[in-house]
CSV table of C-alpha atoms and ligand atoms in Angstrom, one decimal:
chain,number,residue,atom,x,y,z
A,1,MET,CA,72.9,49.5,-72.7
A,2,VAL,CA,70.1,51.9,-71.5
A,3,GLU,CA,67.0,51.7,-73.6
A,4,LYS,CA,64.6,54.6,-73.8
A,5,LEU,CA,61.3,55.4,-75.5
A,6,LYS,CA,61.0,58.5,-77.5
A,7,ILE,CA,57.5,59.8,-78.1
A,8,VAL,CA,56.3,62.9,-79.9
A,9,GLY,CA,52.8,63.6,-78.5
A,10,GLY,CA,49.9,65.8,-79.2
A,11,ASN,CA,48.3,63.7,-82.0
A,12,PRO,CA,45.1,61.7,-81.7
A,13,LEU,CA,45.5,57.9,-81.9
A,14,HIS,CA,43.5,56.1,-84.6
A,15,GLY,CA,43.3,52.5,-85.7
A,16,GLU,CA,43.0,49.0,-84.2
A,17,VAL,CA,44.7,47.2,-81.4
A,18,SER,CA,44.4,43.5,-80.5
A,19,ILE,CA,44.7,42.6,-76.8
A,20,SER,CA,47.1,39.9,-75.7
A,21,GLY,CA,46.6,37.2,-73.1
A,22,ALA,CA,46.3,38.3,-69.5
A,23,LYS,CA,49.6,38.4,-67.7
A,24,ASN,CA,48.1,38.0,-64.3
A,25,ALA,CA,46.0,35.0,-65.3
A,26,VAL,CA,48.6,33.1,-67.3
A,27,LEU,CA,51.3,33.3,-64.6
A,28,LYS,CA,49.0,31.4,-62.3
A,29,LEU,CA,47.9,28.9,-64.9
A,30,MET,CA,51.6,28.1,-65.4
A,31,ALA,CA,51.9,27.2,-61.7
A,32,ALA,CA,48.7,25.2,-61.9
A,33,ALA,CA,50.1,23.2,-64.8
A,34,ILE,CA,52.5,21.4,-62.4
A,35,LEU,CA,49.7,19.7,-60.5
A,36,PRO,CA,49.0,16.8,-62.9
A,37,GLN,CA,51.5,14.5,-64.4
A,38,GLY,CA,51.9,14.9,-68.2
A,39,GLU,CA,52.1,17.9,-70.6
A,40,SER,CA,49.6,20.7,-70.4
A,41,ILE,CA,49.4,23.3,-73.2
A,42,ILE,CA,48.4,27.0,-72.6
A,43,HIS,CA,47.5,29.2,-75.5
A,44,ASN,CA,47.5,33.0,-75.8
A,45,VAL,CA,50.6,33.4,-73.6
A,46,PRO,CA,52.0,36.9,-74.1
A,47,GLN,CA,55.8,37.5,-74.7
A,48,LEU,CA,56.7,39.2,-71.4
A,49,THR,CA,59.6,39.3,-69.1
A,50,ASP,CA,57.3,38.0,-66.3
A,51,VAL,CA,56.3,35.0,-68.4
A,52,ASN,CA,60.0,34.2,-68.9
A,53,ILE,CA,60.7,34.4,-65.2
A,54,MET,CA,57.8,32.1,-64.4
A,55,LEU,CA,59.1,29.6,-67.0
A,56,ARG,CA,62.5,29.6,-65.3
A,57,VAL,CA,60.9,29.1,-61.8
A,58,ILE,CA,59.1,26.0,-63.2
A,59,GLU,CA,62.1,24.7,-65.1
A,60,GLU,CA,64.2,24.8,-61.9
A,61,LEU,CA,61.8,22.3,-60.4
A,62,GLY,CA,62.8,19.8,-63.1
A,63,VAL,CA,59.6,20.4,-65.1
A,64,LYS,CA,60.0,20.5,-68.9
A,65,THR,CA,58.7,23.7,-70.5
A,66,LYS,CA,58.6,24.9,-74.1
A,67,TYR,CA,57.5,28.4,-75.3
A,68,ASP,CA,56.6,28.7,-78.9
A,69,LYS,CA,56.6,32.5,-79.4
A,70,ALA,CA,55.1,32.3,-82.9
A,71,SER,CA,51.9,30.5,-81.7
A,72,LYS,CA,52.1,32.0,-78.2
A,73,THR,CA,51.9,28.6,-76.7
A,74,VAL,CA,53.5,27.2,-73.6
A,75,ALA,CA,53.9,23.5,-73.0
A,76,ILE,CA,54.5,22.4,-69.4
A,77,ASP,CA,55.3,18.8,-68.8
A,78,ALA,CA,55.3,18.1,-65.0
A,79,THR,CA,55.6,14.3,-65.3
A,80,ASP,CA,58.7,14.6,-63.0
A,81,ILE,CA,59.4,17.2,-60.4
A,82,THR,CA,63.0,16.8,-59.2
A,83,SER,CA,63.3,19.9,-57.0
A,84,ILE,CA,61.0,21.6,-54.5
A,85,THR,CA,62.8,24.9,-54.3
A,86,ALA,CA,62.1,28.3,-55.8
A,87,LYS,CA,65.1,30.4,-55.3
A,88,TYR,CA,65.3,34.1,-54.1
A,89,GLU,CA,67.2,35.1,-57.3
A,90,LEU,CA,64.0,34.4,-59.3
A,91,VAL,CA,61.2,35.0,-56.8
A,92,SER,CA,62.6,38.4,-55.9
A,93,LYS,CA,62.5,39.3,-59.6
A,94,MET,CA,58.8,38.6,-59.8
A,95,ARG,CA,56.6,38.3,-56.7
A,96,ALA,CA,53.9,36.4,-58.6
A,97,SER,CA,56.1,33.4,-58.7
A,98,PHE,CA,55.4,32.9,-54.9
A,99,ILE,CA,52.2,31.2,-56.3
A,100,ILE,CA,54.3,28.1,-56.9
A,101,LEU,CA,54.2,27.5,-53.1
A,102,GLY,CA,50.6,26.2,-53.0
A,103,ALA,CA,51.0,24.0,-56.1
A,104,LEU,CA,54.3,22.5,-54.9
A,105,VAL,CA,53.2,21.7,-51.4
A,106,THR,CA,50.1,20.0,-52.5
A,107,ARG,CA,51.8,18.0,-55.3
A,108,CYS,CA,55.1,17.2,-53.6
A,109,LYS,CA,54.1,17.5,-49.9
A,110,GLU,CA,57.0,19.8,-49.3
A,111,ALA,CA,58.1,23.2,-50.8
A,112,ILE,CA,60.9,25.7,-50.1
A,113,VAL,CA,60.0,29.0,-51.7
A,114,ALA,CA,61.8,32.3,-51.1
A,115,LEU,CA,59.9,35.1,-49.5
A,116,PRO,CA,59.5,37.8,-52.2
A,117,GLY,CA,60.3,40.8,-50.0
A,118,GLY,CA,59.1,44.4,-50.7
A,119,CYS,CA,58.3,46.1,-53.9
A,120,ALA,CA,58.2,49.6,-55.3
A,121,ILE,CA,54.4,49.9,-55.0
A,122,GLY,CA,54.0,48.7,-51.4
A,123,GLU,CA,54.9,46.2,-48.7
A,124,ARG,CA,52.9,43.4,-50.3
A,125,ARG,CA,52.9,40.9,-47.5
A,126,VAL,CA,52.2,37.2,-47.9
A,127,ASP,CA,50.9,36.5,-44.4
A,128,PHE,CA,47.4,35.4,-45.7
A,129,HIS,CA,49.1,32.9,-48.0
A,130,ILE,CA,51.0,31.4,-45.1
A,131,LYS,CA,48.2,31.5,-42.5
A,132,GLY,CA,45.8,29.9,-45.0
A,133,LEU,CA,48.3,27.0,-45.7
A,134,GLU,CA,48.8,26.5,-42.0
A,135,ALA,CA,45.0,26.3,-41.6
A,136,LEU,CA,45.0,23.5,-44.3
A,137,GLY,CA,47.5,21.6,-42.1
A,138,ALA,CA,50.9,22.6,-43.6
A,139,ASP,CA,53.7,22.9,-41.1
A,140,ILE,CA,55.5,26.1,-42.0
A,141,LYS,CA,58.8,27.4,-41.0
A,142,ILE,CA,60.4,30.7,-42.1
A,143,GLU,CA,64.1,30.0,-42.4
A,144,ASN,CA,66.8,32.3,-43.8
A,145,GLY,CA,64.2,34.2,-45.9
A,146,TYR,CA,62.6,31.1,-47.2
A,147,VAL,CA,59.2,29.5,-46.5
A,148,HIS,CA,59.7,25.9,-45.8
A,149,ALA,CA,56.3,24.1,-46.0
A,150,LYS,CA,55.7,20.4,-45.3
A,151,ALA,CA,52.4,18.6,-45.4
A,152,GLN,CA,52.0,14.8,-45.6
A,153,ARG,CA,48.3,15.6,-45.9
A,154,LEU,CA,46.4,18.8,-46.4
A,155,VAL,CA,42.9,18.8,-45.0
A,156,GLY,CA,40.1,21.1,-46.2
A,157,THR,CA,38.9,23.8,-43.9
A,158,ASP,CA,37.2,27.2,-43.7
A,159,ILE,CA,39.5,30.1,-44.4
A,160,TYR,CA,38.5,33.7,-44.0
A,161,LEU,CA,40.8,36.3,-45.7
A,162,ASP,CA,41.0,39.7,-44.0
A,163,ILE,CA,41.5,41.3,-47.4
A,164,PRO,CA,40.3,39.7,-50.6
A,165,SER,CA,43.9,39.1,-51.7
A,166,VAL,CA,44.2,37.9,-55.3
A,167,GLY,CA,47.5,36.0,-54.7
A,168,ALA,CA,46.4,34.4,-51.4
A,169,THR,CA,43.1,33.2,-53.0
A,170,GLU,CA,45.0,31.7,-55.8
A,171,ASN,CA,47.7,30.0,-53.7
A,172,LEU,CA,45.1,28.5,-51.4
A,173,MET,CA,42.9,27.3,-54.3
A,174,LEU,CA,45.9,25.6,-55.7
A,175,ALA,CA,46.8,23.9,-52.4
A,176,ALA,CA,43.2,22.9,-51.7
A,177,VAL,CA,42.8,21.1,-55.0
A,178,LEU,CA,44.5,18.0,-53.7
A,179,ALA,CA,43.5,18.4,-50.0
A,180,GLU,CA,41.2,15.9,-48.3
A,181,GLY,CA,37.6,17.2,-48.1
A,182,ALA,CA,36.2,20.7,-48.7
A,183,THR,CA,38.0,24.0,-48.3
A,184,ARG,CA,35.9,27.2,-48.2
A,185,ILE,CA,37.6,30.5,-48.9
A,186,GLN,CA,35.5,33.3,-47.6
A,187,ASN,CA,36.1,37.0,-48.6
A,188,ALA,CA,37.9,35.5,-51.6
A,189,ALA,CA,39.1,37.8,-54.4
A,190,GLN,CA,36.6,37.9,-57.3
A,191,GLU,CA,38.9,39.0,-60.2
A,192,PRO,CA,38.4,37.5,-63.6
A,193,GLU,CA,41.9,36.0,-63.3
A,194,ILE,CA,40.6,33.9,-60.3
A,195,VAL,CA,37.8,32.6,-62.5
A,196,ASP,CA,40.2,31.7,-65.2
A,197,LEU,CA,42.4,29.7,-62.8
A,198,ALA,CA,39.3,27.9,-61.4
A,199,ASN,CA,38.2,27.1,-65.0
A,200,PHE,CA,41.7,25.8,-65.8
A,201,LEU,CA,41.8,23.6,-62.7
A,202,ASN,CA,38.3,22.3,-63.2
A,203,ALA,CA,39.1,21.4,-66.8
A,204,MET,CA,42.0,19.3,-65.3
A,205,GLY,CA,39.7,17.4,-63.0
A,206,ALA,CA,39.5,19.7,-59.9
A,207,ASP,CA,36.2,20.4,-58.2
A,208,ILE,CA,35.9,24.2,-57.6
A,209,SER,CA,32.7,26.2,-57.4
A,210,GLY,CA,32.0,29.9,-56.6
A,211,ALA,CA,35.0,31.4,-58.3
A,212,GLY,CA,34.1,35.0,-59.2
A,213,THR,CA,32.1,35.4,-55.9
A,214,SER,CA,33.4,36.1,-52.4
A,215,GLU,CA,33.0,32.4,-51.4
A,216,ILE,CA,34.9,29.7,-53.2
A,217,ILE,CA,34.5,26.0,-52.4
A,218,ILE,CA,37.2,23.6,-53.4
A,219,ASN,CA,36.4,19.9,-52.9
A,220,GLY,CA,39.7,18.1,-52.8
A,221,VAL,CA,40.3,15.4,-55.5
A,222,LYS,CA,43.0,12.7,-55.7
A,223,GLN,CA,46.2,13.3,-57.7
A,224,GLU,CA,45.2,10.5,-60.2
A,225,ASN,CA,42.0,12.3,-61.0
A,226,LEU,CA,43.9,15.2,-62.4
A,227,HIS,CA,45.0,15.2,-66.1
A,228,PRO,CA,46.9,17.6,-68.3
A,229,ILE,CA,44.8,19.9,-70.5
A,230,GLU,CA,45.0,22.3,-73.4
A,231,TYR,CA,43.6,25.8,-72.5
A,232,THR,CA,43.4,29.3,-73.8
A,233,THR,CA,43.8,32.2,-71.3
A,234,ILE,CA,41.6,35.2,-71.1
A,235,PRO,CA,42.5,38.6,-72.7
A,236,ASP,CA,44.3,41.1,-70.5
A,237,ARG,CA,41.8,43.6,-69.1
A,238,ILE,CA,44.5,46.0,-67.9
A,239,GLU,CA,46.2,46.1,-71.3
A,240,ALA,CA,42.8,46.8,-72.9
A,241,GLY,CA,42.2,49.6,-70.4
A,242,THR,CA,45.6,51.1,-71.1
A,243,TYR,CA,45.0,51.4,-74.9
A,244,MET,CA,41.4,52.7,-74.3
A,245,ALA,CA,42.9,55.3,-72.0
A,246,ALA,CA,45.5,56.3,-74.6
A,247,ILE,CA,43.0,56.6,-77.4
A,248,ILE,CA,40.5,58.6,-75.3
A,249,ALA,CA,43.1,60.9,-73.7
A,250,THR,CA,44.5,61.8,-77.2
A,251,LYS,CA,40.9,62.5,-78.5
A,252,GLY,CA,41.2,59.7,-81.0
A,253,LYS,CA,39.1,56.9,-82.2
A,254,GLY,CA,40.0,53.2,-82.2
A,255,ILE,CA,38.9,49.6,-82.2
A,256,ILE,CA,39.9,47.3,-79.3
A,257,LYS,CA,39.9,43.7,-80.4
A,258,ASN,CA,39.9,40.6,-78.3
A,259,VAL,CA,38.6,42.3,-75.1
A,260,LEU,CA,36.0,41.0,-72.7
A,261,PRO,CA,34.0,44.2,-71.9
A,262,SER,CA,32.3,42.6,-68.8
A,263,HIS,CA,35.8,42.6,-67.2
A,264,LEU,CA,36.0,46.4,-67.5
A,265,THR,CA,32.5,47.5,-66.4
A,266,PHE,CA,33.6,49.8,-63.7
A,267,PHE,CA,36.5,51.3,-65.6
A,268,ASN,CA,34.2,51.9,-68.7
A,269,SER,CA,31.6,53.6,-66.6
A,270,LYS,CA,34.2,56.1,-65.4
A,271,LEU,CA,35.5,56.6,-68.9
A,272,ILE,CA,31.9,57.4,-70.0
A,273,LYS,CA,31.6,59.9,-67.1
A,274,MET,CA,34.8,61.5,-68.4
A,275,GLY,CA,33.1,62.1,-71.7
A,276,ALA,CA,34.3,59.1,-73.8
A,277,ASN,CA,32.2,57.2,-76.2
A,278,ILE,CA,32.3,53.4,-75.9
A,279,LYS,CA,30.4,51.2,-78.4
A,280,LEU,CA,30.2,47.4,-78.4
A,281,ILE,CA,30.7,46.4,-82.0
A,282,GLU,CA,30.9,42.6,-81.3
A,283,PRO,CA,31.0,40.6,-78.1
A,284,THR,CA,34.8,41.0,-78.0
A,285,VAL,CA,35.3,44.2,-79.9
A,286,LEU,CA,34.9,47.8,-78.6
A,287,GLU,CA,35.0,51.1,-80.4
A,288,VAL,CA,36.3,53.9,-78.3
A,289,SER,CA,36.5,57.6,-79.1
A,290,CYS,CA,36.4,61.0,-77.6
A,291,ASN,CA,36.1,64.5,-79.1
A,292,GLN,CA,35.9,66.7,-76.1
A,293,ARG,CA,38.0,67.9,-73.2
A,294,LEU,CA,37.5,65.2,-70.5
A,295,ASN,CA,35.4,65.9,-67.5
A,296,SER,CA,36.9,65.5,-64.1
A,297,VAL,CA,35.8,62.4,-62.0
A,298,ASN,CA,36.6,61.0,-58.6
A,299,ILE,CA,38.1,57.5,-58.4
A,300,VAL,CA,38.6,55.1,-55.5
A,301,THR,CA,40.4,51.9,-56.3
A,302,GLN,CA,38.8,48.7,-54.9
A,303,PRO,CA,39.2,45.0,-55.3
A,304,TYR,CA,37.2,43.6,-58.3
A,305,PRO,CA,34.6,44.5,-59.4
A,306,GLY,CA,35.6,48.0,-58.2
A,307,PHE,CA,37.9,50.4,-60.0
A,308,PRO,CA,41.1,48.4,-60.6
A,309,THR,CA,44.3,49.7,-58.9
A,310,ASP,CA,46.2,48.6,-62.0
A,311,LEU,CA,44.4,51.3,-64.0
A,312,GLN,CA,44.6,54.0,-61.4
A,313,SER,CA,47.8,55.6,-62.8
A,314,LEU,CA,46.4,55.5,-66.3
A,315,ALA,CA,43.2,57.3,-65.2
A,316,MET,CA,45.4,59.8,-63.4
A,317,ALA,CA,47.3,60.6,-66.6
A,318,MET,CA,44.0,61.1,-68.5
A,319,LEU,CA,42.7,63.4,-65.8
A,320,THR,CA,45.7,65.7,-65.8
A,321,THR,CA,44.1,67.8,-68.6
A,322,ALA,CA,40.4,67.2,-67.6
A,323,ASP,CA,38.1,70.1,-67.0
A,324,GLY,CA,38.0,70.6,-63.2
A,325,VAL,CA,39.4,68.8,-60.2
A,326,SER,CA,39.5,65.0,-59.7
A,327,ILE,CA,40.2,63.2,-56.5
A,328,ILE,CA,41.9,59.8,-56.7
A,329,THR,CA,42.1,57.5,-53.7
A,330,GLU,CA,44.3,54.5,-53.8
A,331,SER,CA,43.1,52.0,-51.3
A,332,LEU,CA,45.0,48.8,-52.1
A,333,TYR,CA,48.7,49.8,-52.1
A,334,GLU,CA,50.6,52.2,-49.8
A,335,ASN,CA,52.8,53.5,-52.6
A,336,ARG,CA,51.1,53.5,-55.9
A,337,PHE,CA,51.4,57.1,-56.8
A,338,MET,CA,55.0,56.8,-58.1
A,339,GLN,CA,53.9,58.4,-61.4
A,340,VAL,CA,52.9,61.7,-59.6
A,341,PRO,CA,56.4,63.4,-59.6
A,342,GLU,CA,57.0,62.4,-63.2
A,343,LEU,CA,53.5,63.7,-64.3
A,344,ARG,CA,54.3,66.9,-62.5
A,345,ARG,CA,57.5,67.3,-64.6
A,346,MET,CA,55.2,67.2,-67.6
A,347,GLY,CA,53.2,70.1,-66.2
A,348,ALA,CA,50.4,68.3,-64.3
A,349,ASP,CA,49.0,69.9,-61.2
A,350,ILE,CA,48.7,67.1,-58.6
A,351,HIS,CA,48.6,67.5,-54.9
A,352,GLN,CA,49.2,64.2,-53.1
A,353,GLU,CA,48.6,63.5,-49.4
A,354,ARG,CA,49.0,59.9,-48.3
A,355,ASN,CA,46.7,57.7,-50.5
A,356,HIS,CA,44.8,60.7,-51.9
A,357,ALA,CA,45.7,62.7,-55.0
A,358,LEU,CA,44.0,65.9,-56.0
A,359,VAL,CA,44.4,66.4,-59.8
A,360,ARG,CA,43.6,69.9,-61.1
A,361,GLY,CA,43.2,69.7,-64.8
A,362,VAL,CA,45.6,71.9,-66.8
A,363,GLU,CA,45.2,73.0,-70.4
A,364,LYS,CA,47.9,70.7,-71.7
A,365,LEU,CA,51.0,68.6,-70.8
A,366,ALA,CA,54.4,69.3,-72.1
A,367,GLY,CA,56.8,66.6,-73.2
A,368,THR,CA,60.0,66.0,-71.2
A,369,ASN,CA,62.3,63.3,-69.9
A,370,VAL,CA,60.7,61.0,-67.3
A,371,LYS,CA,61.5,57.6,-65.7
A,372,ALA,CA,59.2,54.6,-65.1
A,373,SER,CA,59.3,53.4,-61.5
A,374,ASP,CA,57.1,50.3,-62.0
A,375,LEU,CA,54.9,48.7,-64.6
A,376,ARG,CA,51.7,50.7,-64.4
A,377,ALA,CA,53.4,54.0,-63.5
A,378,GLY,CA,55.5,53.4,-66.7
A,379,ALA,CA,52.3,52.8,-68.8
A,380,SER,CA,50.8,56.0,-67.4
A,381,LEU,CA,53.9,58.0,-68.6
A,382,ILE,CA,53.4,56.6,-72.1
A,383,VAL,CA,49.8,57.9,-72.1
A,384,ALA,CA,50.9,61.2,-70.7
A,385,ALA,CA,53.7,61.5,-73.3
A,386,LEU,CA,51.2,60.8,-76.1
A,387,MET,CA,48.9,63.5,-74.7
A,388,ALA,CA,51.7,66.1,-74.3
A,389,GLU,CA,52.9,68.7,-76.8
A,390,GLY,CA,56.4,67.9,-78.0
A,391,LYS,CA,58.9,65.2,-77.4
A,392,SER,CA,59.2,63.0,-74.3
A,393,GLU,CA,61.8,60.4,-73.4
A,394,ILE,CA,60.9,57.6,-71.0
A,395,GLU,CA,63.6,55.6,-69.2
A,396,ALA,CA,63.5,52.3,-67.4
A,397,LEU,CA,61.5,50.4,-70.0
A,398,HIS,CA,62.2,47.0,-68.3
A,399,HIS,CA,59.3,47.8,-66.0
A,400,ILE,CA,56.9,48.2,-68.9
A,401,ASP,CA,58.3,45.1,-70.7
A,402,ARG,CA,57.1,43.0,-67.7
A,403,GLY,CA,53.5,43.5,-68.6
A,404,TYR,CA,52.9,45.0,-72.1
A,405,GLU,CA,53.6,42.8,-75.1
A,406,LEU,CA,55.1,44.6,-78.0
A,407,PHE,CA,53.7,47.9,-76.7
A,408,GLU,CA,55.7,50.2,-78.9
A,409,THR,CA,54.5,48.3,-82.0
A,410,LYS,CA,50.9,48.3,-80.9
A,411,PHE,CA,51.1,52.1,-80.2
A,412,ALA,CA,52.8,52.8,-83.5
A,413,ASN,CA,50.0,50.9,-85.3
A,414,LEU,CA,47.6,53.3,-83.7
A,415,GLY,CA,49.6,56.1,-85.3
A,416,ALA,CA,51.7,57.0,-82.3
A,417,ASN,CA,55.0,58.7,-82.9
A,418,ILE,CA,56.9,56.3,-80.7
A,419,VAL,CA,60.3,54.6,-81.0
A,420,ARG,CA,62.5,52.5,-78.7
A,421,TYR,CA,66.2,53.2,-78.9
A,422,ASN,CA,69.4,52.8,-77.0
A,423,ASP,CA,72.2,55.3,-76.8
A,424,GLU,CA,74.0,53.8,-79.7
A,425,SER,CA,71.0,54.0,-82.0
A,426,ASP,CA,70.0,57.5,-81.0
A,427,THR,CA,70.7,59.0,-84.4
A,428,LEU,CA,68.7,56.2,-86.0
A,429,ALA,CA,65.8,56.8,-83.6
A,430,ASN,CA,65.6,60.5,-84.4
A,431,ALA,CA,65.6,59.7,-88.1
A,432,SER,CA,62.8,57.1,-87.7
A,433,LEU,CA,60.8,59.6,-85.5
A,434,GLU,CA,61.0,62.1,-88.3
A,435,LEU,CA,59.9,59.4,-90.7
A,436,ASN,CA,57.0,58.4,-88.5
A,437,LYS,CA,55.9,62.1,-88.3
A,438,GLU,CA,55.9,62.4,-92.0
A,439,ASN,CA,53.8,59.2,-92.4
A,440,LEU,CA,51.4,60.5,-89.8
A,441,ASN,CA,51.1,63.9,-91.5
A,442,ALA,CA,50.5,62.1,-94.8
A,443,SER,CA,47.7,59.9,-93.4
A,444,VAL,CA,45.8,62.7,-91.6
B,1,EPU,N1,48.1,41.6,-48.7
B,1,EPU,C1,48.5,41.4,-47.4
B,1,EPU,N2,48.9,40.1,-47.0
B,1,EPU,C2,48.8,39.1,-47.9
B,1,EPU,C3,48.4,39.4,-49.3
B,1,EPU,C4,48.1,40.7,-49.6
B,1,EPU,O1,48.6,42.3,-46.6
B,1,EPU,O2,49.1,37.9,-47.6
B,1,EPU,C5,47.8,43.0,-49.1
B,1,EPU,C6,48.8,43.6,-50.1
B,1,EPU,O3,49.9,44.1,-49.4
B,1,EPU,C7,48.1,44.6,-50.9
B,1,EPU,C8,46.6,44.0,-50.9
B,1,EPU,O4,46.6,43.0,-49.8
B,1,EPU,O5,48.1,45.8,-50.2
B,1,EPU,C9,46.2,43.4,-52.2
B,1,EPU,O6,47.1,42.5,-52.6
B,1,EPU,P1,46.8,41.2,-53.5
B,1,EPU,O7,47.3,40.0,-52.8
B,1,EPU,O8,45.3,41.2,-53.9
B,1,EPU,O9,47.7,41.4,-54.8
B,1,EPU,P2,48.6,40.4,-55.5
B,1,EPU,O10,48.0,39.1,-55.7
B,1,EPU,O11,50.0,40.5,-54.9
B,1,EPU,C10,47.7,40.9,-57.9
B,1,EPU,C11,48.2,41.4,-59.2
B,1,EPU,C12,48.5,42.9,-59.1
B,1,EPU,C13,47.3,43.7,-58.7
B,1,EPU,C14,46.7,43.1,-57.4
B,1,EPU,C15,45.3,43.7,-57.1
B,1,EPU,C16,49.3,39.5,-60.1
B,1,EPU,C17,50.6,38.9,-60.5
B,1,EPU,N3,49.4,40.7,-59.6
B,1,EPU,O12,48.7,41.1,-56.9
B,1,EPU,O13,49.0,43.3,-60.4
B,1,EPU,O14,47.6,45.0,-58.5
B,1,EPU,O15,46.5,41.6,-57.6
B,1,EPU,O16,44.4,43.6,-58.1
B,1,EPU,O17,48.3,38.9,-60.3
B,1,EPU,C18,50.3,44.5,-61.9
B,1,EPU,O18,49.9,43.8,-62.8
B,1,EPU,O19,50.8,45.6,-62.2
B,1,EPU,C19,50.0,44.2,-60.5
B,1,EPU,C20,50.7,44.8,-59.5
């Protein structure tokens, strides 16, 4: 059954949207929850395919898990771990599950975790994870596509990362929590999700300082010093940026609730340069609006606190109708311009050469059929469809379901003419689309 999204664009979005818990934080907290014996509780866990996959990875270790969707709470009881293997069938579905390697090898002294392989947006190697674990004293063999790591004892050391990799920083932090002595990760990633993981681990009894800077120090503690905890994860800055992009690009006005504006400093400064208005209403509430054609801006993606690569495709969609020419440089991934051919189908004028894209603003986009190739490219197509005149249909929604909780409901609450349907309910979808349009006309 092929699900599609039908959007009738060209109308400004208005209203309120509340941001869910951060996918890229919560997945790592779930891995960290297997370190102590006993049941940890994580709040603010979004309903996402990726969360379900991580739950399955953890369950296959013999760990008990419970996800209460109503309260968005996950309980993870790692009193007993009966398996040390994370299978390819799951790891290949979600690369982030490779994070279980560091946690398993430090808790169980042995781990067998599938290598995740490539991905639509780039090669995404895991060599820093492996070299870092070896530096901590793990004996690592790559056998039949699996990483087999053994370590009777991990010993803290200095580790320098060639690139401030988010995943490698997290995997090594997890492994170092129970190592003997101090581990210093230099050129560490500084993303808010790293800080959230360090806060989670410290609340459990770990001793980590410097998270959020380029040097993180982990003083190893003993297993018996760790205890299960109850913890609430941070809001998803990329989801917040996505709704901000959609409201601004459609020249609407909206309230973004449950957002931490300090996590979006660089993105917000670019939005303001584009001509958007961003007002802090409360510490976790922003009002965003725009009533002009956007200005063109240049963007270079960088590790945090630079412009986030995960919002690059969203910015590109916005700039397709900006006044002038924008140059976008993607410096983290080799293949993160997958949205370009689809945006062109909607009338965008984009010239791409290697990791640079030159976006010449056109008057307007026109709705058409497009296909999501990955999570953020998919999100950018939603924004483009909302900007475009007429009807668009977006295919391959499973990519978008990985990272955006209840997205069609949230967009519909902002007044978007959006409906998910499958081939069988096509007629129904058309009817409800007409209905949405009527409601919208009535409320304008
Ligand atoms: N890299 C290596 N070797 C390594 C590790 C990374 O060469 O051992 C390279 C990668 O190939 C990539 C760059 O370093 O070119 C950065 O990768 P990083 O390790 O920082 O990314 P990640 O941990 O795999 C996380 C997010 C991504 C986000 C990046 C960058 C999760 C689950 N994923 O990935 O999020 O783009 O950090 O901020 O946390 C998304 O949510 O759509 C998404 C892709």
